[in-house]
């Protein structure tokens, strides 16, 4: 979709790359053509619920391959 200007960044309160390296970015303007994912702020999903995680972390072990978009299946 391209590059977008960021208005604000909220880091994890205990930010410590690469352990707790998560942040929420607020974009400067709405992005058209990409539907946002809703966050469930009311309840936890039941045990056994399937999900997908997506991020740019490293593979782990001896690999230091940061920056590659990855996804994986998870189950609560």
JSON list of N, CA and C in Angstrom, two decimals:
[
{"chain": "A", "resi": 1, "resn": "UNK", "atom": "N", "xyz": [0.82, -1.20, 0.00]},
{"chain": "A", "resi": 1, "resn": "UNK", "atom": "CA", "xyz": [0.00, 0.00, 0.00]},
{"chain": "A", "resi": 1, "resn": "UNK", "atom": "C", "xyz": [0.86, 1.25, 0.00]},
{"chain": "A", "resi": 2, "resn": "UNK", "atom": "N", "xyz": [2.14, 1.13, 0.32]},
{"chain": "A", "resi": 2, "resn": "UNK", "atom": "CA", "xyz": [3.01, 2.29, 0.28]},
{"chain": "A", "resi": 2, "resn": "UNK", "atom": "C", "xyz": [3.52, 2.70, 1.64]},
{"chain": "A", "resi": 3, "resn": "UNK", "atom": "N", "xyz": [3.99, 3.93, 1.72]},
{"chain": "A", "resi": 3, "resn": "UNK", "atom": "CA", "xyz": [4.51, 4.49, 2.96]},
{"chain": "A", "resi": 3, "resn": "UNK", "atom": "C", "xyz": [3.53, 5.54, 3.46]},
{"chain": "A", "resi": 4, "resn": "UNK", "atom": "N", "xyz": [3.37, 5.62, 4.79]},
{"chain": "A", "resi": 4, "resn": "UNK", "atom": "CA", "xyz": [2.41, 6.55, 5.37]},
{"chain": "A", "resi": 4, "resn": "UNK", "atom": "C", "xyz": [3.05, 7.30, 6.53]},
{"chain": "A", "resi": 5, "resn": "UNK", "atom": "N", "xyz": [2.72, 8.58, 6.66]},
{"chain": "A", "resi": 5, "resn": "UNK", "atom": "CA", "xyz": [3.26, 9.40, 7.74]},
{"chain": "A", "resi": 5, "resn": "UNK", "atom": "C", "xyz": [2.65, 8.96, 9.07]},
{"chain": "A", "resi": 6, "resn": "UNK", "atom": "N", "xyz": [3.46, 9.00, 10.12]},
{"chain": "A", "resi": 6, "resn": "UNK", "atom": "CA", "xyz": [3.04, 8.60, 11.46]},
{"chain": "A", "resi": 6, "resn": "UNK", "atom": "C", "xyz": [2.89, 9.84, 12.32]},
{"chain": "A", "resi": 7, "resn": "UNK", "atom": "N", "xyz": [1.74, 9.96, 13.03]},
{"chain": "A", "resi": 7, "resn": "UNK", "atom": "CA", "xyz": [1.47, 11.10, 13.90]},
{"chain": "A", "resi": 7, "resn": "UNK", "atom": "C", "xyz": [1.94, 10.85, 15.32]},
{"chain": "A", "resi": 8, "resn": "UNK", "atom": "N", "xyz": [1.85, 9.59, 15.78]},
{"chain": "A", "resi": 8, "resn": "UNK", "atom": "CA", "xyz": [2.19, 9.31, 17.18]},
{"chain": "A", "resi": 8, "resn": "UNK", "atom": "C", "xyz": [2.59, 7.85, 17.31]},
{"chain": "A", "resi": 9, "resn": "UNK", "atom": "N", "xyz": [3.47, 7.58, 18.28]},
{"chain": "A", "resi": 9, "resn": "UNK", "atom": "CA", "xyz": [3.93, 6.21, 18.56]},
{"chain": "A", "resi": 9, "resn": "UNK", "atom": "C", "xyz": [3.81, 5.96, 20.06]},
{"chain": "A", "resi": 10, "resn": "UNK", "atom": "N", "xyz": [3.16, 4.87, 20.42]},
{"chain": "A", "resi": 10, "resn": "UNK", "atom": "CA", "xyz": [3.08, 4.44, 21.82]},
{"chain": "A", "resi": 10, "resn": "UNK", "atom": "C", "xyz": [3.86, 3.14, 21.95]},
{"chain": "A", "resi": 11, "resn": "UNK", "atom": "N", "xyz": [4.97, 3.18, 22.68]},
{"chain": "A", "resi": 11, "resn": "UNK", "atom": "CA", "xyz": [5.80, 2.00, 22.90]},
{"chain": "A", "resi": 11, "resn": "UNK", "atom": "C", "xyz": [5.30, 1.19, 24.09]},
{"chain": "A", "resi": 12, "resn": "UNK", "atom": "N", "xyz": [5.62, -0.09, 24.10]},
{"chain": "A", "resi": 12, "resn": "UNK", "atom": "CA", "xyz": [5.37, -0.95, 25.26]},
{"chain": "A", "resi": 12, "resn": "UNK", "atom": "C", "xyz": [6.04, -0.29, 26.46]},
{"chain": "A", "resi": 13, "resn": "UNK", "atom": "N", "xyz": [5.37, -0.27, 27.64]},
{"chain": "A", "resi": 13, "resn": "UNK", "atom": "CA", "xyz": [5.96, 0.41, 28.79]},
{"chain": "A", "resi": 13, "resn": "UNK", "atom": "C", "xyz": [7.32, -0.14, 29.23]},
{"chain": "A", "resi": 14, "resn": "UNK", "atom": "N", "xyz": [7.57, -1.40, 28.92]},
{"chain": "A", "resi": 14, "resn": "UNK", "atom": "CA", "xyz": [8.86, -2.01, 29.27]},
{"chain": "A", "resi": 14, "resn": "UNK", "atom": "C", "xyz": [9.66, -2.31, 28.01]},
{"chain": "A", "resi": 15, "resn": "UNK", "atom": "N", "xyz": [9.61, -1.41, 27.04]},
{"chain": "A", "resi": 15, "resn": "UNK", "atom": "CA", "xyz": [10.28, -1.63, 25.76]},
{"chain": "A", "resi": 15, "resn": "UNK", "atom": "C", "xyz": [11.73, -2.06, 25.97]},
{"chain": "A", "resi": 16, "resn": "UNK", "atom": "N", "xyz": [12.07, -3.18, 25.33]},
{"chain": "A", "resi": 16, "resn": "UNK", "atom": "CA", "xyz": [13.43, -3.71, 25.42]},
{"chain": "A", "resi": 16, "resn": "UNK", "atom": "C", "xyz": [13.67, -4.56, 24.17]},
{"chain": "A", "resi": 17, "resn": "UNK", "atom": "N", "xyz": [14.17, -3.93, 23.10]},
{"chain": "A", "resi": 17, "resn": "UNK", "atom": "CA", "xyz": [14.40, -4.66, 21.85]},
{"chain": "A", "resi": 17, "resn": "UNK", "atom": "C", "xyz": [15.39, -5.79, 22.08]},
{"chain": "A", "resi": 18, "resn": "UNK", "atom": "N", "xyz": [15.16, -6.99, 21.60]},
{"chain": "A", "resi": 18, "resn": "UNK", "atom": "CA", "xyz": [14.02, -7.45, 20.80]},
{"chain": "A", "resi": 18, "resn": "UNK", "atom": "C", "xyz": [13.00, -8.25, 21.62]},
{"chain": "A", "resi": 19, "resn": "UNK", "atom": "N", "xyz": [12.97, -8.08, 22.94]},
{"chain": "A", "resi": 19, "resn": "UNK", "atom": "CA", "xyz": [12.08, -8.90, 23.78]},
{"chain": "A", "resi": 19, "resn": "UNK", "atom": "C", "xyz": [10.66, -8.34, 23.81]},
{"chain": "A", "resi": 20, "resn": "UNK", "atom": "N", "xyz": [10.50, -7.11, 24.23]},
{"chain": "A", "resi": 20, "resn": "UNK", "atom": "CA", "xyz": [9.18, -6.47, 24.28]},
{"chain": "A", "resi": 20, "resn": "UNK", "atom": "C", "xyz": [9.17, -5.29, 23.32]},
{"chain": "A", "resi": 21, "resn": "UNK", "atom": "N", "xyz": [9.41, -5.58, 22.06]},
{"chain": "A", "resi": 21, "resn": "UNK", "atom": "CA", "xyz": [9.52, -4.54, 21.05]},
{"chain": "A", "resi": 21, "resn": "UNK", "atom": "C", "xyz": [8.22, -4.40, 20.27]},
{"chain": "A", "resi": 22, "resn": "UNK", "atom": "N", "xyz": [7.21, -3.89, 20.96]},
{"chain": "A", "resi": 22, "resn": "UNK", "atom": "CA", "xyz": [5.91, -3.70, 20.32]},
{"chain": "A", "resi": 22, "resn": "UNK", "atom": "C", "xyz": [5.47, -2.26, 20.52]},
{"chain": "A", "resi": 23, "resn": "UNK", "atom": "N", "xyz": [4.77, -1.73, 19.54]},
{"chain": "A", "resi": 23, "resn": "UNK", "atom": "CA", "xyz": [4.29, -0.36, 19.60]},
{"chain": "A", "resi": 23, "resn": "UNK", "atom": "C", "xyz": [3.00, -0.24, 18.79]},
{"chain": "A", "resi": 24, "resn": "UNK", "atom": "N", "xyz": [2.24, 0.80, 19.10]},
{"chain": "A", "resi": 24, "resn": "UNK", "atom": "CA", "xyz": [1.05, 1.13, 18.33]},
{"chain": "A", "resi": 24, "resn": "UNK", "atom": "C", "xyz": [1.34, 2.46, 17.65]},
{"chain": "A", "resi": 25, "resn": "UNK", "atom": "N", "xyz": [1.15, 2.50, 16.34]},
{"chain": "A", "resi": 25, "resn": "UNK", "atom": "CA", "xyz": [1.39, 3.72, 15.58]},
{"chain": "A", "resi": 25, "resn": "UNK", "atom": "C", "xyz": [0.08, 4.33, 15.13]},
{"chain": "A", "resi": 26, "resn": "UNK", "atom": "N", "xyz": [-0.06, 5.63, 15.33]},
{"chain": "A", "resi": 26, "resn": "UNK", "atom": "CA", "xyz": [-1.22, 6.36, 14.84]},
{"chain": "A", "resi": 26, "resn": "UNK", "atom": "C", "xyz": [-0.80, 7.08, 13.56]},
{"chain": "A", "resi": 27, "resn": "UNK", "atom": "N", "xyz": [-1.50, 6.80, 12.48]},
{"chain": "A", "resi": 27, "resn": "UNK", "atom": "CA", "xyz": [-1.15, 7.41, 11.20]},
{"chain": "A", "resi": 27, "resn": "UNK", "atom": "C", "xyz": [-1.65, 8.85, 11.13]},
{"chain": "A", "resi": 28, "resn": "UNK", "atom": "N", "xyz": [-0.99, 9.66, 10.35]},
{"chain": "A", "resi": 28, "resn": "UNK", "atom": "CA", "xyz": [-1.34, 11.08, 10.21]},
{"chain": "A", "resi": 28, "resn": "UNK", "atom": "C", "xyz": [-2.65, 11.28, 9.44]},
{"chain": "A", "resi": 29, "resn": "UNK", "atom": "N", "xyz": [-2.98, 10.33, 8.58]},
{"chain": "A", "resi": 29, "resn": "UNK", "atom": "CA", "xyz": [-4.20, 10.45, 7.77]},
{"chain": "A", "resi": 29, "resn": "UNK", "atom": "C", "xyz": [-4.77, 9.05, 7.53]},
{"chain": "A", "resi": 30, "resn": "UNK", "atom": "N", "xyz": [-6.08, 8.96, 7.30]},
{"chain": "A", "resi": 30, "resn": "UNK", "atom": "CA", "xyz": [-6.68, 7.66, 7.01]},
{"chain": "A", "resi": 30, "resn": "UNK", "atom": "C", "xyz": [-6.05, 7.03, 5.77]},
{"chain": "A", "resi": 31, "resn": "UNK", "atom": "N", "xyz": [-6.03, 5.71, 5.74]},
{"chain": "A", "resi": 31, "resn": "UNK", "atom": "CA", "xyz": [-5.51, 4.95, 4.60]},
{"chain": "A", "resi": 31, "resn": "UNK", "atom": "C", "xyz": [-6.72, 4.34, 3.89]},
{"chain": "A", "resi": 32, "resn": "UNK", "atom": "N", "xyz": [-6.84, 4.59, 2.61]},
{"chain": "A", "resi": 32, "resn": "UNK", "atom": "CA", "xyz": [-7.96, 4.06, 1.83]},
{"chain": "A", "resi": 32, "resn": "UNK", "atom": "C", "xyz": [-7.61, 2.70, 1.25]},
{"chain": "A", "resi": 33, "resn": "UNK", "atom": "N", "xyz": [-8.61, 1.83, 1.16]},
{"chain": "A", "resi": 33, "resn": "UNK", "atom": "CA", "xyz": [-8.43, 0.55, 0.50]},
{"chain": "A", "resi": 33, "resn": "UNK", "atom": "C", "xyz": [-7.92, -0.57, 1.38]},
{"chain": "A", "resi": 34, "resn": "UNK", "atom": "N", "xyz": [-7.67, -0.30, 2.66]},
{"chain": "A", "resi": 34, "resn": "UNK", "atom": "CA", "xyz": [-7.22, -1.34, 3.59]},
{"chain": "A", "resi": 34, "resn": "UNK", "atom": "C", "xyz": [-8.14, -1.31, 4.80]},
{"chain": "A", "resi": 35, "resn": "UNK", "atom": "N", "xyz": [-8.87, -2.39, 5.00]},
{"chain": "A", "resi": 35, "resn": "UNK", "atom": "CA", "xyz": [-9.80, -2.45, 6.13]},
{"chain": "A", "resi": 35, "resn": "UNK", "atom": "C", "xyz": [-9.04, -2.76, 7.42]},
{"chain": "A", "resi": 36, "resn": "UNK", "atom": "N", "xyz": [-9.27, -1.98, 8.48]},
{"chain": "A", "resi": 36, "resn": "UNK", "atom": "CA", "xyz": [-8.59, -2.26, 9.75]},
{"chain": "A", "resi": 36, "resn": "UNK", "atom": "C", "xyz": [-9.16, -3.51, 10.42]},
{"chain": "A", "resi": 37, "resn": "UNK", "atom": "N", "xyz": [-8.34, -4.16, 11.22]},
{"chain": "A", "resi": 37, "resn": "UNK", "atom": "CA", "xyz": [-8.80, -5.30, 12.01]},
{"chain": "A", "resi": 37, "resn": "UNK", "atom": "C", "xyz": [-9.33, -4.79, 13.34]},
{"chain": "A", "resi": 38, "resn": "UNK", "atom": "N", "xyz": [-10.48, -5.28, 13.74]},
{"chain": "A", "resi": 38, "resn": "UNK", "atom": "CA", "xyz": [-11.05, -4.87, 15.03]},
{"chain": "A", "resi": 38, "resn": "UNK", "atom": "C", "xyz": [-10.30, -5.57, 16.16]},
{"chain": "A", "resi": 39, "resn": "UNK", "atom": "N", "xyz": [-10.10, -4.85, 17.24]},
{"chain": "A", "resi": 39, "resn": "UNK", "atom": "CA", "xyz": [-9.48, -5.41, 18.44]},
{"chain": "A", "resi": 39, "resn": "UNK", "atom": "C", "xyz": [-10.58, -5.77, 19.43]},
{"chain": "A", "resi": 40, "resn": "UNK", "atom": "N", "xyz": [-10.49, -6.97, 19.99]},
{"chain": "A", "resi": 40, "resn": "UNK", "atom": "CA", "xyz": [-11.46, -7.41, 20.99]},
{"chain": "A", "resi": 40, "resn": "UNK", "atom": "C", "xyz": [-11.02, -6.87, 22.35]},
{"chain": "A", "resi": 41, "resn": "UNK", "atom": "N", "xyz": [-11.70, -5.86, 22.85]},
{"chain": "A", "resi": 41, "resn": "UNK", "atom": "CA", "xyz": [-11.34, -5.25, 24.12]},
{"chain": "A", "resi": 41, "resn": "UNK", "atom": "C", "xyz": [-12.31, -5.65, 25.24]},
{"chain": "A", "resi": 42, "resn": "UNK", "atom": "N", "xyz": [-13.23, -6.58, 24.96]},
{"chain": "A", "resi": 42, "resn": "UNK", "atom": "CA", "xyz": [-14.23, -6.92, 25.96]},
{"chain": "A", "resi": 42, "resn": "UNK", "atom": "C", "xyz": [-14.04, -8.28, 26.60]},
{"chain": "A", "resi": 43, "resn": "UNK", "atom": "N", "xyz": [-13.46, -9.24, 25.91]},
{"chain": "A", "resi": 43, "resn": "UNK", "atom": "CA", "xyz": [-13.33, -10.59, 26.47]},
{"chain": "A", "resi": 43, "resn": "UNK", "atom": "C", "xyz": [-12.21, -11.34, 25.78]},
{"chain": "A", "resi": 44, "resn": "UNK", "atom": "N", "xyz": [-11.68, -12.34, 26.46]},
{"chain": "A", "resi": 44, "resn": "UNK", "atom": "CA", "xyz": [-10.67, -13.21, 25.86]},
{"chain": "A", "resi": 44, "resn": "UNK", "atom": "C", "xyz": [-11.34, -14.27, 25.00]},
{"chain": "A", "resi": 45, "resn": "UNK", "atom": "N", "xyz": [-10.71, -14.71, 23.92]},
{"chain": "A", "resi": 45, "resn": "UNK", "atom": "CA", "xyz": [-11.31, -15.78, 23.12]},
{"chain": "A", "resi": 45, "resn": "UNK", "atom": "C", "xyz": [-11.30, -17.08, 23.90]},
{"chain": "A", "resi": 46, "resn": "UNK", "atom": "N", "xyz": [-12.28, -17.95, 23.67]},
{"chain": "A", "resi": 46, "resn": "UNK", "atom": "CA", "xyz": [-12.32, -19.23, 24.37]},
{"chain": "A", "resi": 46, "resn": "UNK", "atom": "C", "xyz": [-11.10, -20.09, 24.02]},
{"chain": "A", "resi": 47, "resn": "UNK", "atom": "N", "xyz": [-10.71, -20.97, 24.94]},
{"chain": "A", "resi": 47, "resn": "UNK", "atom": "CA", "xyz": [-9.60, -21.89, 24.69]},
{"chain": "A", "resi": 47, "resn": "UNK", "atom": "C", "xyz": [-9.88, -22.69, 23.43]},
{"chain": "A", "resi": 48, "resn": "UNK", "atom": "N", "xyz": [-8.84, -22.87, 22.61]},
{"chain": "A", "resi": 48, "resn": "UNK", "atom": "CA", "xyz": [-8.98, -23.63, 21.38]},
{"chain": "A", "resi": 48, "resn": "UNK", "atom": "C", "xyz": [-9.32, -22.79, 20.17]},
{"chain": "A", "resi": 49, "resn": "UNK", "atom": "N", "xyz": [-9.47, -21.47, 20.35]},
{"chain": "A", "resi": 49, "resn": "UNK", "atom": "CA", "xyz": [-9.79, -20.59, 19.23]},
{"chain": "A", "resi": 49, "resn": "UNK", "atom": "C", "xyz": [-8.58, -20.45, 18.30]},
{"chain": "A", "resi": 50, "resn": "UNK", "atom": "N", "xyz": [-8.80, -20.66, 17.01]},
{"chain": "A", "resi": 50, "resn": "UNK", "atom": "CA", "xyz": [-7.72, -20.52, 16.03]},
{"chain": "A", "resi": 50, "resn": "UNK", "atom": "C", "xyz": [-7.49, -19.06, 15.71]},
{"chain": "A", "resi": 51, "resn": "UNK", "atom": "N", "xyz": [-6.24, -18.72, 15.42]},
{"chain": "A", "resi": 51, "resn": "UNK", "atom": "CA", "xyz": [-5.90, -17.35, 15.06]},
{"chain": "A", "resi": 51, "resn": "UNK", "atom": "C", "xyz": [-4.66, -17.30, 14.21]},
{"chain": "A", "resi": 52, "resn": "UNK", "atom": "N", "xyz": [-4.32, -16.11, 13.75]},
{"chain": "A", "resi": 52, "resn": "UNK", "atom": "CA", "xyz": [-3.12, -15.89, 12.95]},
{"chain": "A", "resi": 52, "resn": "UNK", "atom": "C", "xyz": [-2.34, -14.75, 13.57]},
{"chain": "A", "resi": 53, "resn": "UNK", "atom": "N", "xyz": [-1.04, -14.93, 13.73]},
{"chain": "A", "resi": 53, "resn": "UNK", "atom": "CA", "xyz": [-0.17, -13.85, 14.19]},
{"chain": "A", "resi": 53, "resn": "UNK", "atom": "C", "xyz": [0.66, -13.39, 13.00]},
{"chain": "A", "resi": 54, "resn": "UNK", "atom": "N", "xyz": [0.90, -12.08, 12.93]},
{"chain": "A", "resi": 54, "resn": "UNK", "atom": "CA", "xyz": [1.66, -11.50, 11.83]},
{"chain": "A", "resi": 54, "resn": "UNK", "atom": "C", "xyz": [2.64, -10.49, 12.42]},
{"chain": "A", "resi": 55, "resn": "UNK", "atom": "N", "xyz": [3.85, -10.48, 11.91]},
{"chain": "A", "resi": 55, "resn": "UNK", "atom": "CA", "xyz": [4.82, -9.51, 12.40]},
{"chain": "A", "resi": 55, "resn": "UNK", "atom": "C", "xyz": [6.12, -9.56, 11.62]},
{"chain": "A", "resi": 56, "resn": "UNK", "atom": "N", "xyz": [7.07, -8.75, 12.05]},
{"chain": "A", "resi": 56, "resn": "UNK", "atom": "CA", "xyz": [8.35, -8.61, 11.36]},
{"chain": "A", "resi": 56, "resn": "UNK", "atom": "C", "xyz": [9.50, -9.07, 12.24]},
{"chain": "A", "resi": 57, "resn": "UNK", "atom": "N", "xyz": [9.28, -9.99, 13.16]},
{"chain": "A", "resi": 57, "resn": "UNK", "atom": "CA", "xyz": [10.33, -10.48, 14.05]},
{"chain": "A", "resi": 57, "resn": "UNK", "atom": "C", "xyz": [11.30, -11.40, 13.34]},
{"chain": "A", "resi": 58, "resn": "UNK", "atom": "N", "xyz": [12.23, -11.93, 14.10]},
{"chain": "A", "resi": 58, "resn": "UNK", "atom": "CA", "xyz": [13.23, -12.83, 13.52]},
{"chain": "A", "resi": 58, "resn": "UNK", "atom": "C", "xyz": [12.80, -14.28, 13.72]},
{"chain": "A", "resi": 59, "resn": "UNK", "atom": "N", "xyz": [13.41, -15.18, 12.98]},
{"chain": "A", "resi": 59, "resn": "UNK", "atom": "CA", "xyz": [13.04, -16.59, 13.02]},
{"chain": "A", "resi": 59, "resn": "UNK", "atom": "C", "xyz": [13.43, -17.24, 14.35]},
{"chain": "A", "resi": 60, "resn": "UNK", "atom": "N", "xyz": [14.51, -16.75, 14.97]},
{"chain": "A", "resi": 60, "resn": "UNK", "atom": "CA", "xyz": [14.96, -17.31, 16.24]},
{"chain": "A", "resi": 60, "resn": "UNK", "atom": "C", "xyz": [16.21, -18.14, 16.08]},
{"chain": "A", "resi": 61, "resn": "UNK", "atom": "N", "xyz": [16.64, -18.74, 17.20]},
{"chain": "A", "resi": 61, "resn": "UNK", "atom": "CA", "xyz": [17.84, -19.54, 17.17]},
{"chain": "A", "resi": 61, "resn": "UNK", "atom": "C", "xyz": [19.04, -18.71, 16.77]},
{"chain": "A", "resi": 62, "resn": "UNK", "atom": "N", "xyz": [19.83, -19.22, 15.84]},
{"chain": "A", "resi": 62, "resn": "UNK", "atom": "CA", "xyz": [21.02, -18.52, 15.36]},
{"chain": "A", "resi": 62, "resn": "UNK", "atom": "C", "xyz": [20.71, -17.55, 14.22]},
{"chain": "A", "resi": 63, "resn": "UNK", "atom": "N", "xyz": [19.45, -17.49, 13.80]},
{"chain": "A", "resi": 63, "resn": "UNK", "atom": "CA", "xyz": [19.07, -16.62, 12.69]},
{"chain": "A", "resi": 63, "resn": "UNK", "atom": "C", "xyz": [18.75, -15.21, 13.19]},
{"chain": "A", "resi": 64, "resn": "UNK", "atom": "N", "xyz": [19.35, -14.20, 12.61]},
{"chain": "A", "resi": 64, "resn": "UNK", "atom": "CA", "xyz": [19.08, -12.81, 12.93]},
{"chain": "A", "resi": 64, "resn": "UNK", "atom": "C", "xyz": [18.53, -12.11, 11.69]},
{"chain": "A", "resi": 65, "resn": "UNK", "atom": "N", "xyz": [17.41, -12.63, 11.22]},
{"chain": "A", "resi": 65, "resn": "UNK", "atom": "CA", "xyz": [16.81, -12.20, 9.97]},
{"chain": "A", "resi": 65, "resn": "UNK", "atom": "C", "xyz": [15.61, -11.27, 10.21]},
{"chain": "A", "resi": 66, "resn": "UNK", "atom": "N", "xyz": [15.85, -10.17, 10.90]},
{"chain": "A", "resi": 66, "resn": "UNK", "atom": "CA", "xyz": [14.79, -9.20, 11.17]},
{"chain": "A", "resi": 66, "resn": "UNK", "atom": "C", "xyz": [14.28, -8.56, 9.88]},
{"chain": "A", "resi": 67, "resn": "UNK", "atom": "N", "xyz": [13.03, -8.07, 9.94]},
{"chain": "A", "resi": 67, "resn": "UNK", "atom": "CA", "xyz": [12.49, -7.29, 8.83]},
{"chain": "A", "resi": 67, "resn": "UNK", "atom": "C", "xyz": [11.70, -8.06, 7.81]},
{"chain": "A", "resi": 68, "resn": "UNK", "atom": "N", "xyz": [11.64, -9.38, 7.93]},
{"chain": "A", "resi": 68, "resn": "UNK", "atom": "CA", "xyz": [10.83, -10.18, 7.00]},
{"chain": "A", "resi": 68, "resn": "UNK", "atom": "C", "xyz": [9.44, -10.36, 7.58]},
{"chain": "A", "resi": 69, "resn": "UNK", "atom": "N", "xyz": [8.42, -10.05, 6.82]},
{"chain": "A", "resi": 69, "resn": "UNK", "atom": "CA", "xyz": [7.06, -10.21, 7.29]},
{"chain": "A", "resi": 69, "resn": "UNK", "atom": "C", "xyz": [6.75, -11.70, 7.39]},
{"chain": "A", "resi": 70, "resn": "UNK", "atom": "N", "xyz": [6.28, -12.11, 8.55]},
{"chain": "A", "resi": 70, "resn": "UNK", "atom": "CA", "xyz": [5.97, -13.52, 8.79]},
{"chain": "A", "resi": 70, "resn": "UNK", "atom": "C", "xyz": [4.55, -13.65, 9.31]},
{"chain": "A", "resi": 71, "resn": "UNK", "atom": "N", "xyz": [4.02, -14.84, 9.16]},
{"chain": "A", "resi": 71, "resn": "UNK", "atom": "CA", "xyz": [2.72, -15.14, 9.75]},
{"chain": "A", "resi": 71, "resn": "UNK", "atom": "C", "xyz": [2.74, -16.57, 10.24]},
{"chain": "A", "resi": 72, "resn": "UNK", "atom": "N", "xyz": [1.90, -16.84, 11.20]},
{"chain": "A", "resi": 72, "resn": "UNK", "atom": "CA", "xyz": [1.85, -18.20, 11.73]},
{"chain": "A", "resi": 72, "resn": "UNK", "atom": "C", "xyz": [0.49, -18.47, 12.35]},
{"chain": "A", "resi": 73, "resn": "UNK", "atom": "N", "xyz": [0.12, -19.73, 12.35]},
{"chain": "A", "resi": 73, "resn": "UNK", "atom": "CA", "xyz": [-1.14, -20.15, 12.97]},
{"chain": "A", "resi": 73, "resn": "UNK", "atom": "C", "xyz": [-0.92, -20.35, 14.45]},
{"chain": "A", "resi": 74, "resn": "UNK", "atom": "N", "xyz": [-1.90, -19.92, 15.25]},
{"chain": "A", "resi": 74, "resn": "UNK", "atom": "CA", "xyz": [-1.86, -20.10, 16.69]},
{"chain": "A", "resi": 74, "resn": "UNK", "atom": "C", "xyz": [-3.20, -20.62, 17.18]},
{"chain": "A", "resi": 75, "resn": "UNK", "atom": "N", "xyz": [-3.21, -21.13, 18.37]},
{"chain": "A", "resi": 75, "resn": "UNK", "atom": "CA", "xyz": [-4.44, -21.58, 19.01]},
{"chain": "A", "resi": 75, "resn": "UNK", "atom": "C", "xyz": [-4.38, -21.15, 20.47]},
{"chain": "A", "resi": 76, "resn": "UNK", "atom": "N", "xyz": [-5.46, -20.54, 20.95]},
{"chain": "A", "resi": 76, "resn": "UNK", "atom": "CA", "xyz": [-5.46, -20.10, 22.35]},
{"chain": "A", "resi": 76, "resn": "UNK", "atom": "C", "xyz": [-5.64, -21.26, 23.30]}
]
